[in-house]
Coordinates of C-alpha atoms in Angstrom, one line a residue:
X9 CA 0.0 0.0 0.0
X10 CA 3.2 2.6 0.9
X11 CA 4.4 1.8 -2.4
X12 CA 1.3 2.5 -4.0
X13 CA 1.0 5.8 -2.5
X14 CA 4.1 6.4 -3.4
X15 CA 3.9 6.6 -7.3
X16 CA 0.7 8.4 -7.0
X17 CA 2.5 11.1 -5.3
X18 CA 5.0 10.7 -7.9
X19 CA 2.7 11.2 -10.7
X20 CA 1.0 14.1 -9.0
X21 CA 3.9 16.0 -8.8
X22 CA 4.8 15.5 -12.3
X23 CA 1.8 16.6 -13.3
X24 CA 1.8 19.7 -11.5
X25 CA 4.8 20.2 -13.2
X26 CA 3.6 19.9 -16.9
X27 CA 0.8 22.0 -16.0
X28 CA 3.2 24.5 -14.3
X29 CA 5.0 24.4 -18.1
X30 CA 2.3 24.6 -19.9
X31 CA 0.9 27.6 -17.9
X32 CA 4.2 29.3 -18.4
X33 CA 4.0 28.8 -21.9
X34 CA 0.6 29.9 -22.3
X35 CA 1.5 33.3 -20.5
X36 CA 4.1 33.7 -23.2
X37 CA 1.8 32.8 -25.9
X38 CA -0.5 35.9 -24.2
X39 CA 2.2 37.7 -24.0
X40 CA 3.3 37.7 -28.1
X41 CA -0.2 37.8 -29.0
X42 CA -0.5 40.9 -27.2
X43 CA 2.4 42.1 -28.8
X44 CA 1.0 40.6 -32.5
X45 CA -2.2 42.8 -31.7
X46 CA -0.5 46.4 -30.5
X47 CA 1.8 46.0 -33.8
X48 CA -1.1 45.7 -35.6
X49 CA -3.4 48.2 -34.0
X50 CA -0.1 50.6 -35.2
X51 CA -1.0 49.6 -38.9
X52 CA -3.5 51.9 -40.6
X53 CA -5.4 50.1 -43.7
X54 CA -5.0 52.4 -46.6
X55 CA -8.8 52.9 -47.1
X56 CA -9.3 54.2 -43.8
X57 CA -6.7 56.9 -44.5
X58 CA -9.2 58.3 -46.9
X59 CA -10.3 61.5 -46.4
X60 CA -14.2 61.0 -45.5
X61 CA -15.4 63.1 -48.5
X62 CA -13.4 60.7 -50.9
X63 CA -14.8 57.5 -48.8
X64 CA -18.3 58.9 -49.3
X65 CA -17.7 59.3 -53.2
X66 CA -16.8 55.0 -53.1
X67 CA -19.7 54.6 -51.0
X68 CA -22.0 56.3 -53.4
X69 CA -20.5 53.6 -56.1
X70 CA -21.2 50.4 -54.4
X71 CA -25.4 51.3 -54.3
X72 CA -27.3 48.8 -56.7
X73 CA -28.1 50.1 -60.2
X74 CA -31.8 49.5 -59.6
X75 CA -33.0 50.0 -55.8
X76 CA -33.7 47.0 -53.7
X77 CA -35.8 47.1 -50.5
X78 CA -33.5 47.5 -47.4
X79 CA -31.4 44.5 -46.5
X80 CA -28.3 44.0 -44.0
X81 CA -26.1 42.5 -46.5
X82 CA -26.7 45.5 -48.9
X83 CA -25.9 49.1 -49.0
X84 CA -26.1 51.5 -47.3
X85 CA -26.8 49.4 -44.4
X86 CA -24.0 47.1 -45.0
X87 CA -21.2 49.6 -44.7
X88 CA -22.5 50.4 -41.3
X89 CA -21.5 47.4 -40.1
X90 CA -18.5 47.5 -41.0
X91 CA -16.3 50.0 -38.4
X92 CA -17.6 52.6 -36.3
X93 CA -15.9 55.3 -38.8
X94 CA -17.8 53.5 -42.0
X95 CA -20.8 53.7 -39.4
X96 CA -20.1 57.6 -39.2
X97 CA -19.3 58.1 -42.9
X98 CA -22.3 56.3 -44.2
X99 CA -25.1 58.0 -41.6
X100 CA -23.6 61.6 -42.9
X101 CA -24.0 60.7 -46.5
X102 CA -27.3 62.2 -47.8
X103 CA -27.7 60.4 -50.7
X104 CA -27.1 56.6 -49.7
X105 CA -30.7 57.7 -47.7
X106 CA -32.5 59.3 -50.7
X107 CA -34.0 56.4 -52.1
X108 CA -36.1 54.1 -50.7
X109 CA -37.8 51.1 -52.1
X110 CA -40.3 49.2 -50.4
X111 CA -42.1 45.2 -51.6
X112 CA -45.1 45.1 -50.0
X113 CA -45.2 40.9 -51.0
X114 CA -42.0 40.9 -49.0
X115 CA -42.5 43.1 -46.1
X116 CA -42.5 41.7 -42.5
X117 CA -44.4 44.5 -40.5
X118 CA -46.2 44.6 -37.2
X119 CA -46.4 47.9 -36.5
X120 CA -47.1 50.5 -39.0
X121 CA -46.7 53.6 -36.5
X122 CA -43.2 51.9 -36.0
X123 CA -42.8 51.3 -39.8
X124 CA -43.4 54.9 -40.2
X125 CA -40.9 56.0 -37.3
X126 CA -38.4 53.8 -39.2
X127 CA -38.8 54.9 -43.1
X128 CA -38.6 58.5 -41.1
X129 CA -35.2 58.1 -39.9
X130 CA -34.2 56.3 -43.2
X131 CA -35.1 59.4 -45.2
X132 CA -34.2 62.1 -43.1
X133 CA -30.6 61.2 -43.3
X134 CA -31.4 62.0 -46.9
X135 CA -31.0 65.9 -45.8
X136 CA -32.5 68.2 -48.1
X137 CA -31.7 65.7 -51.2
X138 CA -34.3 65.2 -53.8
X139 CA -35.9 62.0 -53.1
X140 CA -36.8 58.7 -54.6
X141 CA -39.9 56.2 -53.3
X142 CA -40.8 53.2 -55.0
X143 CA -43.6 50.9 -53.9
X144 CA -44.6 47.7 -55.7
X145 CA -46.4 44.8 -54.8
X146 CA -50.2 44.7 -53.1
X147 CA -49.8 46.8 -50.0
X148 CA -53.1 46.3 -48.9
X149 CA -52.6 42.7 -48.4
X150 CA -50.2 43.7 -45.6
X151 CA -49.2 44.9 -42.1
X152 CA -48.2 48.2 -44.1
X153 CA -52.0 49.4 -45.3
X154 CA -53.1 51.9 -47.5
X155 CA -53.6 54.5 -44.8
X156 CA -49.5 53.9 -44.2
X157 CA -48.3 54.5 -47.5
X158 CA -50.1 56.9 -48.2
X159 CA -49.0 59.0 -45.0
X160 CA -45.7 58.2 -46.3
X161 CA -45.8 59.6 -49.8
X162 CA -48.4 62.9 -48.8
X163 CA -45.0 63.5 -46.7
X164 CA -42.6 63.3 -48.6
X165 CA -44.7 64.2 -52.1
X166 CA -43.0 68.2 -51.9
X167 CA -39.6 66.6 -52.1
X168 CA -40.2 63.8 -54.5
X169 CA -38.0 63.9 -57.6
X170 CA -39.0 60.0 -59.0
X171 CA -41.6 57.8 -57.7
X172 CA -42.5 54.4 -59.0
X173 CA -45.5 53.0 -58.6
X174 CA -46.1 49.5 -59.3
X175 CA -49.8 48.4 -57.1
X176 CA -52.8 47.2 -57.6
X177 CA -55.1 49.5 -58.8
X178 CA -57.0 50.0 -55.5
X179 CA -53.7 51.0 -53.6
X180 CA -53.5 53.6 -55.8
X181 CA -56.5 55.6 -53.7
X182 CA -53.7 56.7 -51.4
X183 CA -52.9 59.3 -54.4
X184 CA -56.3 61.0 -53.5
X185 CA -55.5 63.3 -50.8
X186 CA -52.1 64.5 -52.0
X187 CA -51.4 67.7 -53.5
X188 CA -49.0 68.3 -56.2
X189 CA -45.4 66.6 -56.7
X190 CA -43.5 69.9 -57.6
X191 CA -40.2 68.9 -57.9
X192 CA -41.7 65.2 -59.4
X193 CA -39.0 64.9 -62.4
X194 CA -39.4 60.9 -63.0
X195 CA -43.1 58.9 -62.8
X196 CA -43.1 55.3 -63.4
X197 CA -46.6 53.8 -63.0
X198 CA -47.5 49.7 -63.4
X199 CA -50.1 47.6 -63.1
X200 CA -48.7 44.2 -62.3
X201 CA -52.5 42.6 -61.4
X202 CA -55.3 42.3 -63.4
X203 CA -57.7 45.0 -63.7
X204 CA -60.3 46.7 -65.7
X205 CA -58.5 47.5 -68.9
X206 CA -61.3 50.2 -68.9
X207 CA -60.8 51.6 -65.5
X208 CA -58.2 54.9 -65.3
X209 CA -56.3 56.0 -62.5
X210 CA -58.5 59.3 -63.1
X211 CA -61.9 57.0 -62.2
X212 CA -60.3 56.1 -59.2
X213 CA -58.8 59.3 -58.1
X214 CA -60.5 61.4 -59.7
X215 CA -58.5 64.1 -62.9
X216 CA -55.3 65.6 -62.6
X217 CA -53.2 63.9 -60.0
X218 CA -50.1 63.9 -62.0
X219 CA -51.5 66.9 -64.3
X220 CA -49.7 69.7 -62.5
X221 CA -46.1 68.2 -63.0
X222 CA -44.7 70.9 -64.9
X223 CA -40.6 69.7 -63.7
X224 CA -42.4 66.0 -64.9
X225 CA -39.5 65.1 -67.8
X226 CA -39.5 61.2 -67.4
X227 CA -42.7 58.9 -67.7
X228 CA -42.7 54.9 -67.8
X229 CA -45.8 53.6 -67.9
X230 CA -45.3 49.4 -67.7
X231 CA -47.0 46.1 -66.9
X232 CA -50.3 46.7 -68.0
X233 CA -50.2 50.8 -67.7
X234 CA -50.9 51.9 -71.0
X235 CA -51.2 55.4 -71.9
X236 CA -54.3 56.2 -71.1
X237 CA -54.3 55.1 -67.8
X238 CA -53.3 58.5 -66.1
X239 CA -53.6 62.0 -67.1
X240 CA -50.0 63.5 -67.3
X241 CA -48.1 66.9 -68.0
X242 CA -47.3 64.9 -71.7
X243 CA -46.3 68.9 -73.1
X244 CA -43.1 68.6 -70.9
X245 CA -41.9 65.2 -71.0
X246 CA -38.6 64.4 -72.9
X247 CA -37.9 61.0 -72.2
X248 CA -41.2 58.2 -72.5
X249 CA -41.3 54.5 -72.1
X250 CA -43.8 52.0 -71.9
X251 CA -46.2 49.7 -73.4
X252 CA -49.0 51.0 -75.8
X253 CA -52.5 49.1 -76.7
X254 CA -52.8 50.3 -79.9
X255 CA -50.9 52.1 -83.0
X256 CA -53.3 54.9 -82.4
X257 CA -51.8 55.0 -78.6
X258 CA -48.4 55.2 -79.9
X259 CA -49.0 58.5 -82.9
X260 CA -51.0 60.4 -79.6
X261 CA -48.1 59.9 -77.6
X262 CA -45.9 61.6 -80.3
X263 CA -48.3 63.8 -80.3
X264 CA -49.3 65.0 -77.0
X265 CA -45.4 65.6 -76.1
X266 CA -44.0 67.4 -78.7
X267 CA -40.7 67.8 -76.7
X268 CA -40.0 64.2 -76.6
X269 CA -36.1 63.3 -77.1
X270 CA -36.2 59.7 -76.6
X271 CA -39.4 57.1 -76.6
X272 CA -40.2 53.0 -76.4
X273 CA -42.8 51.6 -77.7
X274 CA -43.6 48.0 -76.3
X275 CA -46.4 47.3 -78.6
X276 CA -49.0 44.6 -76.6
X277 CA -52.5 44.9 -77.4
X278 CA -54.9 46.0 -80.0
X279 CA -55.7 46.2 -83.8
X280 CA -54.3 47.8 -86.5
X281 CA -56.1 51.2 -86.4
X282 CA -53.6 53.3 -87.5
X283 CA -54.9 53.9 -91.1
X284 CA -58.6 55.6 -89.2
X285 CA -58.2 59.3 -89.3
X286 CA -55.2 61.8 -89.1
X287 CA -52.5 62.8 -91.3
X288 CA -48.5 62.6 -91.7
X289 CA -47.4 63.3 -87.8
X290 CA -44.0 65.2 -88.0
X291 CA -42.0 65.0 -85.1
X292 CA -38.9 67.9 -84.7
X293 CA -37.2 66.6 -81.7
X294 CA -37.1 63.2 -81.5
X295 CA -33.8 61.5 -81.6
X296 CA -34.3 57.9 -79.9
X297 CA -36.8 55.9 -81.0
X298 CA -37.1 52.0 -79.9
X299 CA -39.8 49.8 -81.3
X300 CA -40.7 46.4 -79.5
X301 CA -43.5 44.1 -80.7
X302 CA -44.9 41.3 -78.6
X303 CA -46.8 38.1 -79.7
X304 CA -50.5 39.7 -78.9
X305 CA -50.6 41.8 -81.8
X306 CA -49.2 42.7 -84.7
X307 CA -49.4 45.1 -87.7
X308 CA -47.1 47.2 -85.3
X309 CA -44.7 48.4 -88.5
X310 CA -47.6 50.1 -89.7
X311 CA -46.6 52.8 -87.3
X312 CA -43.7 54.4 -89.7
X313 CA -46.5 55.5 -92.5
X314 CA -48.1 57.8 -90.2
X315 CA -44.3 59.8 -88.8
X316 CA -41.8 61.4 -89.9
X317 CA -39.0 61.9 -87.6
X318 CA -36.0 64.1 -89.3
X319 CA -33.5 64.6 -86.1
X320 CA -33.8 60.2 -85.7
X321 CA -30.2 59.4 -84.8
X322 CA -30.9 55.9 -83.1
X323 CA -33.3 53.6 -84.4
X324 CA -33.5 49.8 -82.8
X325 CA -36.3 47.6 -83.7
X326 CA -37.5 43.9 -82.1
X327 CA -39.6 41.3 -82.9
X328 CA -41.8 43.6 -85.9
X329 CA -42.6 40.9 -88.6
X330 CA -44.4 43.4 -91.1
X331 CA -41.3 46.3 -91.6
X332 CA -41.2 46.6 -95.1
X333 CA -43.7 44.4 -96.6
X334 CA -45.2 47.2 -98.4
X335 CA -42.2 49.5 -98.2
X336 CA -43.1 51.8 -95.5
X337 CA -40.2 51.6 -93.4
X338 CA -38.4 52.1 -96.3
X339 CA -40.5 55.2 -97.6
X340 CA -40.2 56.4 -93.6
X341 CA -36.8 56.7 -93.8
X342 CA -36.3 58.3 -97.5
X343 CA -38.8 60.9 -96.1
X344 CA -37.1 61.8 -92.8
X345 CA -33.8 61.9 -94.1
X346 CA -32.9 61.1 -90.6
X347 CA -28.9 61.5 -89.3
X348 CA -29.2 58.0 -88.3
X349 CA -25.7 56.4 -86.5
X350 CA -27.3 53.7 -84.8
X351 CA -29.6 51.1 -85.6
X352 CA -30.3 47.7 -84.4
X353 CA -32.8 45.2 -85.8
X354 CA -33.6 42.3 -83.5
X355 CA -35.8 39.0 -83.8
X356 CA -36.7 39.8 -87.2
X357 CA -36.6 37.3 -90.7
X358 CA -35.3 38.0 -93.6
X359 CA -36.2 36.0 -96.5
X360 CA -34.8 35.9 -100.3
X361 CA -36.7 38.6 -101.9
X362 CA -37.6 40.8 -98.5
X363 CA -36.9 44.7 -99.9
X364 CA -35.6 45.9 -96.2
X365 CA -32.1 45.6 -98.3
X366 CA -30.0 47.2 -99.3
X367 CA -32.9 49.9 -100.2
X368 CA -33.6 50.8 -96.4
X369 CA -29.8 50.7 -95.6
X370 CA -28.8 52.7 -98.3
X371 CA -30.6 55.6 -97.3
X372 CA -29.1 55.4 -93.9
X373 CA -25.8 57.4 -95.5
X374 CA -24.5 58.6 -92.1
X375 CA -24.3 55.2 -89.9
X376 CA -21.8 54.5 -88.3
X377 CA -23.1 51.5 -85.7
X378 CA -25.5 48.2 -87.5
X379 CA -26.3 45.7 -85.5
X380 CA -28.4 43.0 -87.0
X381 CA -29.8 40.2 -84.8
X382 CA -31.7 38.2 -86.4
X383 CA -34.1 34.8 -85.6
X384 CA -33.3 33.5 -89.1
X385 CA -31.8 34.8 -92.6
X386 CA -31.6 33.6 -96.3
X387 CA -28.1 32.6 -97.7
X388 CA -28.6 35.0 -100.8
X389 CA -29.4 37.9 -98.5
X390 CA -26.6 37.6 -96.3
X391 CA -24.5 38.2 -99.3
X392 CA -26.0 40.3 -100.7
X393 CA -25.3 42.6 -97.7
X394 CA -21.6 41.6 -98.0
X395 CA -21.8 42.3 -101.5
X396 CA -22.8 45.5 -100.9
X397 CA -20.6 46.6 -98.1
X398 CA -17.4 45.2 -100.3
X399 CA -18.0 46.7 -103.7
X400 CA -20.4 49.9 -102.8
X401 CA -18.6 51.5 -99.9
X402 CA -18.7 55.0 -101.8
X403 CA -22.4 54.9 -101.5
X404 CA -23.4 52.0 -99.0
X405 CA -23.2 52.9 -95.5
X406 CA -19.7 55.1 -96.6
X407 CA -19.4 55.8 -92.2
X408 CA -19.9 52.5 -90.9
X409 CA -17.6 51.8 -88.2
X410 CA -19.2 48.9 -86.1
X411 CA -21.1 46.2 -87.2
X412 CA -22.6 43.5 -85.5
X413 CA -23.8 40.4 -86.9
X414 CA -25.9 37.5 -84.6
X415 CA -28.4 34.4 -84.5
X416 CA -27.8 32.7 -87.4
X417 CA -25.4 30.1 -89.3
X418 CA -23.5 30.9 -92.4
X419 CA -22.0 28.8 -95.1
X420 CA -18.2 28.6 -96.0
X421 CA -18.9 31.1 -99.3
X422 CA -20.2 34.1 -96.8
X423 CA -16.9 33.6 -94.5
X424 CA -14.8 34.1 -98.0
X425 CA -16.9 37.2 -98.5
X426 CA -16.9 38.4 -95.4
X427 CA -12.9 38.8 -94.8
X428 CA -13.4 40.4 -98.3
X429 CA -15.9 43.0 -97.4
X430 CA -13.8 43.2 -93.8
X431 CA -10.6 44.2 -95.5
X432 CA -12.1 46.6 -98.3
X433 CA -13.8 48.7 -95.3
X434 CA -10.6 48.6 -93.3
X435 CA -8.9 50.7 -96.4
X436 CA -7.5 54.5 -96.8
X437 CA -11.2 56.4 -97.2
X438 CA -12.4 57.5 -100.0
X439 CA -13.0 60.5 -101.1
X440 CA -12.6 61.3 -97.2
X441 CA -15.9 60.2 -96.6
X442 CA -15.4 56.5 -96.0
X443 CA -14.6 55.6 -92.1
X444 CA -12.4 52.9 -91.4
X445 CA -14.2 49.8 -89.8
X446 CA -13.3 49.8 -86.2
X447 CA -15.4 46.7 -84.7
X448 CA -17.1 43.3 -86.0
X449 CA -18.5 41.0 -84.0
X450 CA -20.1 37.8 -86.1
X451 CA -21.8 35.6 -82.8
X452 CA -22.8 32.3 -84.0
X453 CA -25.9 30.1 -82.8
X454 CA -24.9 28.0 -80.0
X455 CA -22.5 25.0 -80.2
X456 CA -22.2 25.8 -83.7
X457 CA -18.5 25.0 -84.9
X458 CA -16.3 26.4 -87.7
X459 CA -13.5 24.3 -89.4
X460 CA -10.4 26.3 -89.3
X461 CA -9.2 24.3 -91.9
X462 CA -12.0 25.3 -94.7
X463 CA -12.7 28.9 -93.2
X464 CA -9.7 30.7 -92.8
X465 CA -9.6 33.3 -90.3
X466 CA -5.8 34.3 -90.2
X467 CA -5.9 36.6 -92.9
X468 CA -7.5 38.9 -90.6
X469 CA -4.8 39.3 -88.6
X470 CA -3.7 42.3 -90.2
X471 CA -6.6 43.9 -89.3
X472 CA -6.4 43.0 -85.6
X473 CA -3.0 44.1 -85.4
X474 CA -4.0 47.6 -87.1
X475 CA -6.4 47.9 -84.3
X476 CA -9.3 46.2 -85.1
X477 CA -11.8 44.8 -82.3
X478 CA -12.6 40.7 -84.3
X479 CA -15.2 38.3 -82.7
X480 CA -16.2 35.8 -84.6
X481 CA -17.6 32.5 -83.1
X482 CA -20.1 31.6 -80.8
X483 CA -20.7 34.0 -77.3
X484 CA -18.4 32.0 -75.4
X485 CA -15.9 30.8 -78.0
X486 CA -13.9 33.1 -80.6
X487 CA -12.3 31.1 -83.4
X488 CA -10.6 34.2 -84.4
X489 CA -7.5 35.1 -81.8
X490 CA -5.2 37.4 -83.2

């Protein structure tokens, strides 16, 4: 038994003294990390250095292109979580607090006298900056009512510059009591949920809420807002965009806003009434004009034999089957005489004997960017379009300088034309009127391959190596690599 007590003490001892050890090398492992921290602590990170005006400027940058409703992993509320300076930075930044959107699907409120307390504090950080509100989704289906946003808007409404409006038509009663929107500069109204394509915003309100914007410059009307849904200050607006239900919607437009500088026309419902009543509509200040046709309805094309639009300097078009069936379009653009640069043609055919080309092009003397994406084209047509560009370049689109080519697969002749037509637009200029090609992107259905060892592509090298921007291949893949 004495000899078993023995070795217990024994081992007791010894491990008092590994534990004394490792205590001893734990305080020196304290001891360096303190001295790891205070070394550290000495270090300033370069951003922090930053003046706070300069910080602000990159904090402006990191907001989303299109406002969000508020979240913790997003700014501005992110970059308060970052460091109590960030914190400081970010509160005393006006405009990371001058826009505010708001979901009412997605909103998680209890209390709307809190809700309010909190969108106060959000937007009075703002300052004195113009503001922007956007609501969308049915508020009246949640904790956040009616009577709640419309508190919030009624006041705010004198220091509104844009307010989107995306609700079911009822939630839009919360306009009635409000004012005027004098500094309103930007008005997007939607209709995501069915209504009565006959009901207006006036019906429900009552005329003239929006009617005494005279700063009003911007209008989008979308899903399901069509222009006649709301009585606007049109005589001021420069910039419109939004769908129309008929032709007839789209000439009144033109002509209710005479100031217009660029307009969209998504084309979704109605008949072809653009040939009842009315003459040639000329249009002085219109320089931006995009054209989009969805499956409900066609006959949209019919619009160019009603305009004329002489200061047109970009023209893109999607998804309008009937362009130049009767030569319209190209009647449109021989009357105009627009200064075209741009124009774009998207989900569109082109057949063997369609007249769009080159008769439409060839009016179109001062483009200088053609981009042509296309569902489907005929062999014949395609080069005849190379044709053109290779042997007419004193007459055919002489200013061309980017051309873009997509959607559709070409046989080995076109790619022997094409590097033709390439290199004769790549030349001295002509006259000094021809501009040297400075971009050509050729984007291939998907999956679609080229053999390198029928097409080849290394004679455009030379180009490249002059400067010129080659694609040619598929969106992910480019055969050509200079």
């Amino acid at each position: 038994m004495y000899l078993r007590l023995a070795e217990l003490r024994a081992r007791l001892a010894a491990l008092d003294g590994i534990i004394l050890r490792q205590q001893l090398l734990l305080d020196q492992l304290q001891t360096d990390k303190r001295a790891v921290q205070n070394e550290l602590q000495s270090f300033a990170y370069p951003v922090l250095t930053l003046p706070p005006e300069i910080t602000s400027e990159i904090f402006l940058h990191s907001l989303p292109d299109e406002p969000e409703p508020p979240h913790q992993m997003c700014a501005p509320l992110l970059l308060r979580r970052v460091c109590k300076a960030w914190e400081a930075i970010s509160t005393s930044t006006p405009a990371l607090w001058a826009t505010l959107s708001l979901d009412g699907d997605r909103l998680q409120i209890d209390n709307s006298q809190r809700f309010q307390t909190i969108v106060k504090t959000w937007l009075d950080r703002a300052g004195s900056c113009p503001l922007t509100l956007i609501f969308r989704g049915q508020m009246g289906e949640t904790s956040l009512d009616n009577a709640c946003t419309g508190d919030i808007i009624s006041f705010y409404a004198a220091r509104l510059r844009r307010l989107d409006l995306r609700m079911d038509l009822e939630d839009f009663r919360v306009l009635k009591d409000i004012g005027s929107f004098p500094l309103l500069h930007d008005l997007t109204l939607g209709l995501p949920f069915q209504y009565d394509e006959d009901e207006t915003l006036d019906d429900v309100l009552g005329p003239g809420v929006f009617e005494d914007t005279s700063v009003l410059r911007r209008l989008t009307l979308t899903e399901n807002a069509v222009p006649s849904f709301a009585t606007v200050s049109w005589q001021h607006l420069t910039i419109f965009h939004g769908e129309a239900a008929t032709m007839q919607d789209c000439l009144n437009v033109l002509r209710f806003a005479p100031l217009l500088t660029e307009c969209t026309f998504c084309v979704g419902y109605g008949t072809r009434d653009v040939h009842s009543g009315g003459g040639m509509l000329l249009h002085s200040r219109l320089q931006v004009l995009s054209l989009i046709e969805s499956d409900k309805f066609d006959g949209t094309g019919d619009i160019f034999k009603r305009i004329t639009l002489p200061s047109l300097h970009t023209l893109r078009i999607s998804s309008v089957d009937d362009l130049n069936d009767d030569g319209s379009f190209q009647s449109f653009i021989h009357r105009s005489s627009p200064l075209l640069h741009t124009f774009s043609l998207s989900g569109f055919y082109l057949g063997p004997d369609d007249p769009f080309m080159p008769g439409c092009l060839r009016f179109m003397v001062k483009l200088t960017h053609l981009d042509l994406v296309l569902l489907d084209i005929d062999e014949g047509w395609m080069e005849e379009l190379l044709r053109c560009l290779t042997n007419g370049a004193e007459d055919f689109l002489p200013e061309l300088q980017h051309l873009v080519l997509e959607g559709w697969e070409y046989p080995v002749s076109c790619y022997t034309t094409m590097v033709q037509s390439l290199y004769s637009r790549w030349g001295p200029p002509v006259r000094d009127v021809i501009a040297n090609l400075r971009s050509f992107k050729l984007t291939l259905q998907p999956n679609t391959y080229i053999d390198e060892a029928t097409v080849n592509l290394d004679s455009l090298a030379e180009l490249a190596a002059a400067g010129a921007s080659i694609h040619i291949g598929t969106a992910e893949h480019n055969y050509f690599n200079s």
